[in-house]
Coordinates of C-alpha atoms in Angstrom, one line a residue:
X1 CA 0.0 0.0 0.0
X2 CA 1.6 3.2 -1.3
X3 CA 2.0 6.1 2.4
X4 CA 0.0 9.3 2.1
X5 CA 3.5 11.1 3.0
X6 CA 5.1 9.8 -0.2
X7 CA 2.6 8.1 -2.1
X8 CA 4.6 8.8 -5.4
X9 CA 7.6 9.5 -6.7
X10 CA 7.8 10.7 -10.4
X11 CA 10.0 13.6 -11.6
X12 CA 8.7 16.3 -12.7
X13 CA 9.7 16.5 -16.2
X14 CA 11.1 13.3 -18.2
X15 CA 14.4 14.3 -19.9
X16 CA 13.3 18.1 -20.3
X17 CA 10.9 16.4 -22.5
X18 CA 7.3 18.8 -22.4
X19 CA 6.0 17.4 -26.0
X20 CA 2.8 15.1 -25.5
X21 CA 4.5 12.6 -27.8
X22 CA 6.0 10.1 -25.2
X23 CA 2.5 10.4 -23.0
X24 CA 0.6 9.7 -26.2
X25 CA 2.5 6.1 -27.0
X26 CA 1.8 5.5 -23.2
X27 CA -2.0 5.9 -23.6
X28 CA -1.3 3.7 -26.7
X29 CA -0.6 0.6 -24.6
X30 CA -3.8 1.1 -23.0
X31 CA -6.1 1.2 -25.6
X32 CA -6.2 5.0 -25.8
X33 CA -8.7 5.7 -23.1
X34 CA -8.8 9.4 -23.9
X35 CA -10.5 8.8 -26.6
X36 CA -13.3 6.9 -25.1
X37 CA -13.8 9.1 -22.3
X38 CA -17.1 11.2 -23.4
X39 CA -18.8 14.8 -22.2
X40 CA -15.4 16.5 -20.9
X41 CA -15.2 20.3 -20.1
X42 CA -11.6 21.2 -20.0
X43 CA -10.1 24.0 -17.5
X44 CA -7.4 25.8 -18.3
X45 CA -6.0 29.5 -16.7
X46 CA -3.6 30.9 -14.1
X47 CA -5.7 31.7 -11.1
X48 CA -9.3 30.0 -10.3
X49 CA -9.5 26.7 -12.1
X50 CA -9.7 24.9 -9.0
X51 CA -13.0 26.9 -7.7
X52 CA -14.9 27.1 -11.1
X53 CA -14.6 23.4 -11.3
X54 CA -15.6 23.2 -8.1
X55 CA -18.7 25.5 -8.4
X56 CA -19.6 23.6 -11.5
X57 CA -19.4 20.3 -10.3
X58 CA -21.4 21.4 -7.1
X59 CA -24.4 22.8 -9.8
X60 CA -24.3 19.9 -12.2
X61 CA -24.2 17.6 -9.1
X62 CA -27.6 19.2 -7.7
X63 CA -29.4 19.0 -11.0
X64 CA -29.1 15.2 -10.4
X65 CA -25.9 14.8 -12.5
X66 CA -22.9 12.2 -11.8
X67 CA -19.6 14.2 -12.2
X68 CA -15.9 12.5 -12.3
X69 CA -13.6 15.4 -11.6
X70 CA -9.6 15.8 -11.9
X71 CA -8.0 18.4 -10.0
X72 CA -4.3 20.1 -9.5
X73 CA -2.7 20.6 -6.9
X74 CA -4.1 18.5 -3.9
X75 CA -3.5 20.6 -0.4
X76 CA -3.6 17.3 1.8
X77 CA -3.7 13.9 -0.3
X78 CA -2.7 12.9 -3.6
X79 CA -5.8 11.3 -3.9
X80 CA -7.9 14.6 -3.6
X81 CA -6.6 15.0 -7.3
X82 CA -9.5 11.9 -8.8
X83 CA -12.8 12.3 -7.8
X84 CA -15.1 9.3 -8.5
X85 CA -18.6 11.5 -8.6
X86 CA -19.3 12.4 -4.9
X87 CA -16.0 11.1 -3.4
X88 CA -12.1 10.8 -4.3
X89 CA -10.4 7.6 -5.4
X90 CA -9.6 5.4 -2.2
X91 CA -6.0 4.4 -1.4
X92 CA -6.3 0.8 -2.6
X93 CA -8.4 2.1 -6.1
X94 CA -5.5 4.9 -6.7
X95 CA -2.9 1.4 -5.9
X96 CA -4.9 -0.7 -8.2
X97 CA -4.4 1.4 -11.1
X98 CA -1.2 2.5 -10.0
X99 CA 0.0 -1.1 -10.6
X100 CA -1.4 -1.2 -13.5
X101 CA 0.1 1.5 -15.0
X102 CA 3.7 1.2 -13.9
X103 CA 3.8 -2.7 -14.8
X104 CA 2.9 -2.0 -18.3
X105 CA 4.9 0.9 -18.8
X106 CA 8.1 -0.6 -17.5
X107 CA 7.5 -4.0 -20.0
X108 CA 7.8 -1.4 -22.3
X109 CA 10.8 0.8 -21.0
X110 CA 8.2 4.3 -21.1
X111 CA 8.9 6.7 -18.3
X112 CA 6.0 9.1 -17.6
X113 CA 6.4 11.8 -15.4
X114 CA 4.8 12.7 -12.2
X115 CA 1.5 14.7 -13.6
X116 CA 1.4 12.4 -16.6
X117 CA 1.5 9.0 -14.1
X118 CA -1.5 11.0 -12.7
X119 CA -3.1 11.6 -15.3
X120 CA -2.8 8.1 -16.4
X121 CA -4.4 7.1 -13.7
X122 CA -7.3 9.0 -13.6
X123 CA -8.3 8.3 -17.3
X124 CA -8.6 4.3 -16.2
X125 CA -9.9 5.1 -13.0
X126 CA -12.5 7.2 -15.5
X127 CA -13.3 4.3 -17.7
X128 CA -14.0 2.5 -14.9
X129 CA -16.4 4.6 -12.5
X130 CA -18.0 6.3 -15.7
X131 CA -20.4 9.5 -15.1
X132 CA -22.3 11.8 -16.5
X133 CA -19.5 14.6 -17.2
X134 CA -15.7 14.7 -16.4
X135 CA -14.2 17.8 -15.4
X136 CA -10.4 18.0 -16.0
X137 CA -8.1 20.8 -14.8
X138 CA -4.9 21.1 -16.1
X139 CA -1.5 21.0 -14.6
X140 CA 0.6 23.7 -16.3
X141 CA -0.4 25.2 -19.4
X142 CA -2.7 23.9 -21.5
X143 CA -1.2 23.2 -24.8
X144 CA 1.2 20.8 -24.1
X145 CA -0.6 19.9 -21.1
X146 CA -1.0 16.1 -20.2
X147 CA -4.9 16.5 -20.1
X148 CA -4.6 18.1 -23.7
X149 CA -4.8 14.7 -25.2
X150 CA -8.5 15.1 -25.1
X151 CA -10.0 14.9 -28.6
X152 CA -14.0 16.3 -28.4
X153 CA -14.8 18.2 -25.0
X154 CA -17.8 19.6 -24.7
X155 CA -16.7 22.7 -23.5
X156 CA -13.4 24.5 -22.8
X157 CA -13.1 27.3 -19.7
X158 CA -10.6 29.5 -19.7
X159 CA -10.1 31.2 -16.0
X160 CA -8.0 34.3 -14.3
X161 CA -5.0 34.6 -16.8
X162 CA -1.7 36.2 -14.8
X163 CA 2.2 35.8 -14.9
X164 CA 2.5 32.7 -13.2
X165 CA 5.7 29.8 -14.2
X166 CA 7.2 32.0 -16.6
X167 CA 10.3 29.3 -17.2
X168 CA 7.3 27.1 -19.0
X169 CA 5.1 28.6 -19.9
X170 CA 6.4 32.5 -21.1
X171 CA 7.4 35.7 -19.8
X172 CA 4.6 37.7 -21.2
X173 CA 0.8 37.6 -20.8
X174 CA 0.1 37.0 -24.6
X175 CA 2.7 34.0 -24.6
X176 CA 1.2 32.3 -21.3
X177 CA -2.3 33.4 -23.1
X178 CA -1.8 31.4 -26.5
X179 CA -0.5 27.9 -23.8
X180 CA -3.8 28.4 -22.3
X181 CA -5.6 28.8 -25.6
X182 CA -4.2 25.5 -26.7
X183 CA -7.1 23.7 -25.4
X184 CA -9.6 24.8 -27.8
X185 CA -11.0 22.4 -30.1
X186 CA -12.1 22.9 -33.7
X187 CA -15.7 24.3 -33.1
X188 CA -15.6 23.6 -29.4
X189 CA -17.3 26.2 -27.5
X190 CA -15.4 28.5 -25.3
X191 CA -15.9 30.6 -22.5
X192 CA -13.5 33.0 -20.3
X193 CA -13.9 36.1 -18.1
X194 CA -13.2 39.6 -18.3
X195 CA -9.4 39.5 -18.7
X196 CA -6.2 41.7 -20.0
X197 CA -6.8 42.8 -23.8
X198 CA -3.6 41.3 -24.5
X199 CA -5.0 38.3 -23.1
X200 CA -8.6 38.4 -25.1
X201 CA -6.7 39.2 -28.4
X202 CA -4.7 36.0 -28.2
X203 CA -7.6 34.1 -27.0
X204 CA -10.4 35.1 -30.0
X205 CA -7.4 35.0 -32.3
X206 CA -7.0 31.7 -31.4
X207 CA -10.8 30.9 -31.5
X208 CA -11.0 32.2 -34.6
X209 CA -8.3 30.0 -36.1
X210 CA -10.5 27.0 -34.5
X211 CA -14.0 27.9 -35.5
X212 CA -14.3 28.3 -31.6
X213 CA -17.6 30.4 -30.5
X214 CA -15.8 32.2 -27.8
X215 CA -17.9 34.0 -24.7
X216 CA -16.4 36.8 -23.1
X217 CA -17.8 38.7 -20.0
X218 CA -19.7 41.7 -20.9
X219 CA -18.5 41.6 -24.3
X220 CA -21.7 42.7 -26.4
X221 CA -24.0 39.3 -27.9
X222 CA -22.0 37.1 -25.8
X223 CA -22.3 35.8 -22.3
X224 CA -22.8 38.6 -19.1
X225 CA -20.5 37.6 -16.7
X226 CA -20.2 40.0 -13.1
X227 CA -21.8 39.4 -9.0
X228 CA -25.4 39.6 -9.9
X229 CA -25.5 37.7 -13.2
X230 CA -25.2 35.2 -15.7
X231 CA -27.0 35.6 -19.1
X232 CA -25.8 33.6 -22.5
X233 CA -27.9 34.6 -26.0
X234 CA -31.5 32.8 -26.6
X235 CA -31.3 31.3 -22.7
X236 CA -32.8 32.5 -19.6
X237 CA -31.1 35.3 -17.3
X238 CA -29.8 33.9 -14.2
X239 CA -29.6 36.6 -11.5
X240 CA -27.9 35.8 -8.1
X241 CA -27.2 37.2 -4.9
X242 CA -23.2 36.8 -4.4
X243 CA -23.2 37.2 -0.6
X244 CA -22.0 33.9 0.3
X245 CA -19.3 34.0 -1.8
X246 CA -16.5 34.7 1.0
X247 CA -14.1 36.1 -1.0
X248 CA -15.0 38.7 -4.3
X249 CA -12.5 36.8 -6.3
X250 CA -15.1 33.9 -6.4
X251 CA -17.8 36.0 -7.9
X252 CA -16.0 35.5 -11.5
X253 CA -15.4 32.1 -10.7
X254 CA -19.0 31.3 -9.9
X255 CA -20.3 33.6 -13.0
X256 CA -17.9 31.7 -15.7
X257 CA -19.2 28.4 -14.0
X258 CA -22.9 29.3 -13.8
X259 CA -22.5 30.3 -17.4
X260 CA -21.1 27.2 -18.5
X261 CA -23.9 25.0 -16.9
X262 CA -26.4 27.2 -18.6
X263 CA -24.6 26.4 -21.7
X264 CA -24.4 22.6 -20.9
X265 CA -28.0 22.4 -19.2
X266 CA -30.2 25.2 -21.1
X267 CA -33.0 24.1 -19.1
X268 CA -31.7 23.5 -15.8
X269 CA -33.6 24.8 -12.7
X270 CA -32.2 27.8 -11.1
X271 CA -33.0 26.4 -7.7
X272 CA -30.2 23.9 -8.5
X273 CA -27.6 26.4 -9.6
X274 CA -27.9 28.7 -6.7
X275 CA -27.7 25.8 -4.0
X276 CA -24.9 24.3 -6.0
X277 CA -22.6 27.6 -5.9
X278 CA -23.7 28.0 -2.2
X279 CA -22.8 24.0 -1.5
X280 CA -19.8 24.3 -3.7
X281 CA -16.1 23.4 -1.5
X282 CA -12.8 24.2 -2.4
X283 CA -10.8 24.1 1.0
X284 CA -7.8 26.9 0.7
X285 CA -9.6 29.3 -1.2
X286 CA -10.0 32.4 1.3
X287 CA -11.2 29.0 3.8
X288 CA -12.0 30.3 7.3
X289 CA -10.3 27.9 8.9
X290 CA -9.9 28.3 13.1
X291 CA -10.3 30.9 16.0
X292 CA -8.0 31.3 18.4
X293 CA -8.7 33.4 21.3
X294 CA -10.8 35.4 19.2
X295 CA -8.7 35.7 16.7
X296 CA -9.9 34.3 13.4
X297 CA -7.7 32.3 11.1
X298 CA -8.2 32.6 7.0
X299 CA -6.3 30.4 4.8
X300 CA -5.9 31.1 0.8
X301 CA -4.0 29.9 -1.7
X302 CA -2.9 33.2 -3.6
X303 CA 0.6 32.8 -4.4
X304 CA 1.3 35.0 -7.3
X305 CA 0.5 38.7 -7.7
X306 CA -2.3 38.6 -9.5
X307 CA -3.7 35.8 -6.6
X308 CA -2.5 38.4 -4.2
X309 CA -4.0 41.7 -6.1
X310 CA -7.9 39.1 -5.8
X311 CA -7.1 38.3 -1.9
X312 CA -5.8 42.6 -1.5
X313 CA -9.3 43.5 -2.5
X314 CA -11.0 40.9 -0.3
X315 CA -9.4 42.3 2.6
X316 CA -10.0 45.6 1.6
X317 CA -13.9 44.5 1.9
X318 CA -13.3 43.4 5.0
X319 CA -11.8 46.3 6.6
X320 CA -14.7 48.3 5.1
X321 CA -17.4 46.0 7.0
X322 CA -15.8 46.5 10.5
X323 CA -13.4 49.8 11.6
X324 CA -12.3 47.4 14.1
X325 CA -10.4 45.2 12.5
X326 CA -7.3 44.5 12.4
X327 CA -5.3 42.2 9.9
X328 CA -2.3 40.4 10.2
X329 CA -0.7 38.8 6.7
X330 CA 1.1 35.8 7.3
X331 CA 2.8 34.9 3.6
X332 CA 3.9 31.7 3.2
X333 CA 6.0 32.4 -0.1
X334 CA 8.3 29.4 -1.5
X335 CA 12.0 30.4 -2.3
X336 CA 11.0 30.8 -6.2
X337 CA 8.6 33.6 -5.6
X338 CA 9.6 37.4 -5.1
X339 CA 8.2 38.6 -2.0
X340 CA 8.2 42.7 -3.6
X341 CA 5.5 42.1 -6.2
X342 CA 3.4 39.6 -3.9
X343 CA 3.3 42.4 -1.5
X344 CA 2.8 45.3 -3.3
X345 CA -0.9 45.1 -3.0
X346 CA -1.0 45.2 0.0
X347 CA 1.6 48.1 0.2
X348 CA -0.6 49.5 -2.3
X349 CA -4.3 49.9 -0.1
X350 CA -2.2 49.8 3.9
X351 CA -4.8 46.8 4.5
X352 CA -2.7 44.8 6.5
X353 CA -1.7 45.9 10.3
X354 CA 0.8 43.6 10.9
X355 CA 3.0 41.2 8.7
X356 CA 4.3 37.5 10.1
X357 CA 7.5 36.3 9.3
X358 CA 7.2 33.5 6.2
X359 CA 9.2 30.2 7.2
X360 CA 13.1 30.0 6.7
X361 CA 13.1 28.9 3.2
X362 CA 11.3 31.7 1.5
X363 CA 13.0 34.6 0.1
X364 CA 13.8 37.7 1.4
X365 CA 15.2 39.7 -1.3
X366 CA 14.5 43.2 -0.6
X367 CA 12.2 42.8 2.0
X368 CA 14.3 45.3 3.8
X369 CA 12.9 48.2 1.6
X370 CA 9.5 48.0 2.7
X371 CA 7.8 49.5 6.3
X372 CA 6.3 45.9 7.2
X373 CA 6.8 45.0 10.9
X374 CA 8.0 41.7 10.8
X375 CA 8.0 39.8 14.1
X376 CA 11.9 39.4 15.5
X377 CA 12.2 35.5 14.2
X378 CA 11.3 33.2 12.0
X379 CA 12.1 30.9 13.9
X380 CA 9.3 31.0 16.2
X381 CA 7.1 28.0 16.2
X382 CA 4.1 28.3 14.2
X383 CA 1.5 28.9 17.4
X384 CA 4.2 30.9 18.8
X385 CA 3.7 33.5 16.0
X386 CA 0.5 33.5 16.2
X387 CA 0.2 34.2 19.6
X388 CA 2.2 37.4 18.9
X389 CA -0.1 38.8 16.3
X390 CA -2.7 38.6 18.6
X391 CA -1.2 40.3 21.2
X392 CA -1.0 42.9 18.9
X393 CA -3.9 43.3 18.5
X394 CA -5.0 41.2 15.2
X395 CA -8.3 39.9 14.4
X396 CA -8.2 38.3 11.6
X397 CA -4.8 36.2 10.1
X398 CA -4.3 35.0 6.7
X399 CA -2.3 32.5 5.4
X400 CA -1.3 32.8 2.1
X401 CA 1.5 32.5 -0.5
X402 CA 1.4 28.4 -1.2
X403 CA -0.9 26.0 -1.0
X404 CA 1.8 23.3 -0.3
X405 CA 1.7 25.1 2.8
X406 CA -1.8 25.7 3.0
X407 CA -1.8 22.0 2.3
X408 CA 0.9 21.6 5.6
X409 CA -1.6 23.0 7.6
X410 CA -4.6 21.7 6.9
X411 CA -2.8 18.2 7.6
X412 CA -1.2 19.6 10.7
X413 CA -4.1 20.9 12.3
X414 CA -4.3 18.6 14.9
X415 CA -0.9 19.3 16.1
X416 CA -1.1 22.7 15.9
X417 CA -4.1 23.7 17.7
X418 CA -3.4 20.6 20.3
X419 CA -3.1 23.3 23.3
X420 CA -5.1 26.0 22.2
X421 CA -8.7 27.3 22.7
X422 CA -11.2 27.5 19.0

């Protein structure tokens, strides 16, 4: 039985090979089950694939549909990645394919690497535990994505498109824009939100190039995307009240979901959209997670500016609903991530009170430049810290800058709070 603390150990890339080529003679020996898996919708996009996939599972799941979904990254478990309709693959299913794959592949000397091994998996797990739709996310990308092998989604979503991986993917908008754009399919219908007009000329231009009918928010005879509605051409208006949507980052991530069920449901009942968006769960996305002598935790999993730009104006709301509070930031960046342009938001609106030191590994390049007050250490333990920022005063804490670490804590929690009143 493969651990939960190292279930599986792939590299990430195979040779510096990112062609689909070696993955495709893999799904070969397997009877190509890509091509037998039926009504896909395919994610692609920087920020906010993981919450419209989740808000659109939750609505087709309420009007009665069975929904296989594949997700990336998981916060606690691998096996959070392959969900079999209402739960995710169990240890032993996730070994039973496992086996499967690996025997096979090494009989014929084919390495896959650690997303396409996943990936793998999750298309027999599919074949096996068929539904009514398959939702895939993808990795990295989208054109030479592992997922990409897909031949005839129904639909494609595009979500938030930002700066994000720029050794793979490009170190402009327009050439992370056209990766994402590689999942369109000849005359598969498209939809995306309001995004950067760099971003929305690379993404028609590619639509147009595909026959794609391509839905924009608020762009004129196309979908309406924004926090009150949803509205495609020839189909009902679906109005909604956005309050329960924690975070305002989520309105466009429920809107470009609700829009896509429309699409894929014209006559669904809007009793089932509005409970599904409000049932909808996607744990590390602005997730109010403990309170600790009145202080209450937040964990989200913005780790890029843009992600931290969505979370800034969250905050911002929530400084507007209460005088009294009081905000401590506690970013969690990994060593790969510049701590200037994460925090500039921030900087930006003087939302945050009081800034915790991020753990030992991250990087502090220039953090010296900026009029944060950083506790002494970093190498306080992690209740030890937060004991300090609520001495000082803080309210509310957010944890934010990875969602490995968002991840670390979730699985930690026990530990963590062993001692301590909630």
């Amino acid at each position: 039985m493969i651990s939960d603390e190292l279930p599986f150990n792939y590299p990430r890339l195979i040779d510096g090979d990112i062609s689909l080529t070696r993955f495709l003679k893999a799904l070969d020996l397997f009877d190509s089950p890509h091509k037998k898996l039926q009504n896909i919708i395919h994610i692609a996009g920087t920020n906010g694939k993981g919450s419209t996939s989740a808000f659109l599972k939750s609505i087709l799941t309420e009007a009665g549909f069975r929904v296989n979904r594949f997700i990336s990254p998981h916060l606690v478990s691998l096996y959070e990645r392959i969900e079999l309709s209402q739960t995710q693959i169990s240890a032993g299913q996730f070994e039973h394919y496992h086996t499967i794959a690996k025997t096979k592949l090494s009989e014929h000397n084919i390495a896959l690497s650690f997303f396409e091994m996943l990936t793998l998996i999750a298309f027999l797990a599919y074949l096996d535990h068929p539904a009514d739709y398959i939702i895939l996310e993808t990795g990295l990308g989208g054109r030479l994505d592992a997922t990409n092998v897909i031949e005839n989604p129904l639909v494609t979503l595009i979500t938030r498109i930002a700066l994000d991986h720029q050794a793979l993917l490009g170190n402009s908008l327009d050439q992370i824009a056209a990766e994402k754009a590689g999942i369109f399919k000849k005359g598969t219908p498209a939809f995306t939100i309001a995004q950067e007009p760099i971003v929305l000329d690379v993404l028609q231009n590619q639509a147009n190039k595909l026959q794609v009918p391509l839905f924009v928010q608020n762009k004129e005879g196309s979908c309406i995307i924004n926090d009150k509605k949803a509205e495609l051409p020839g189909h009902k208006i679906f109005s909604y009240t956005p309050q329960f949507l924690t975070a305002s980052y989520q309105h466009e991530n429920a809107a470009l979901a609700i829009a896509a069920a429309i699409h894929l449901y014209p006559n669904i009942d809007l009793k089932h959209i509005e409970t599904g968006i409000k049932q909808a769960y996607h744990p590390g996305r602005f997730q109010k997670w403990r309170s600790v002598d009145g202080c209450q935790l937040w964990l989200d999993g913005a780790h890029n500016p843009n992600g931290a730009a969505a979370l800034s104006k969250t905050l911002i709301d929530m400084k507007q609903k209460s005088s009294a509070t009081k905000i401590a930031l506690w970013p969690m960046l990994l060593s790969n991530r510049s701590f200037d342009d994460f925090l500039d938001p921030f900087q930006k609106h003087q939302i945050i009170d009081h800034f915790l030191p991020p753990p030992l590994e991250a990087k502090f390049t220039l953090m010296s430049e900026h009029d944060y007050h950083f506790a002494d250490t970093v190498k306080d333990p992690f209740i030890k810290i937060l004991h300090h920022s609520i001495q000082n005063g803080s309210t509310d804490i957010v944890i934010c800058g990875s969602l490995y670490y968002i991840g670390w804590c979730l699985k930690n929690e026990h530990i963590l709070f062993e001692n301590t009143s909630h």
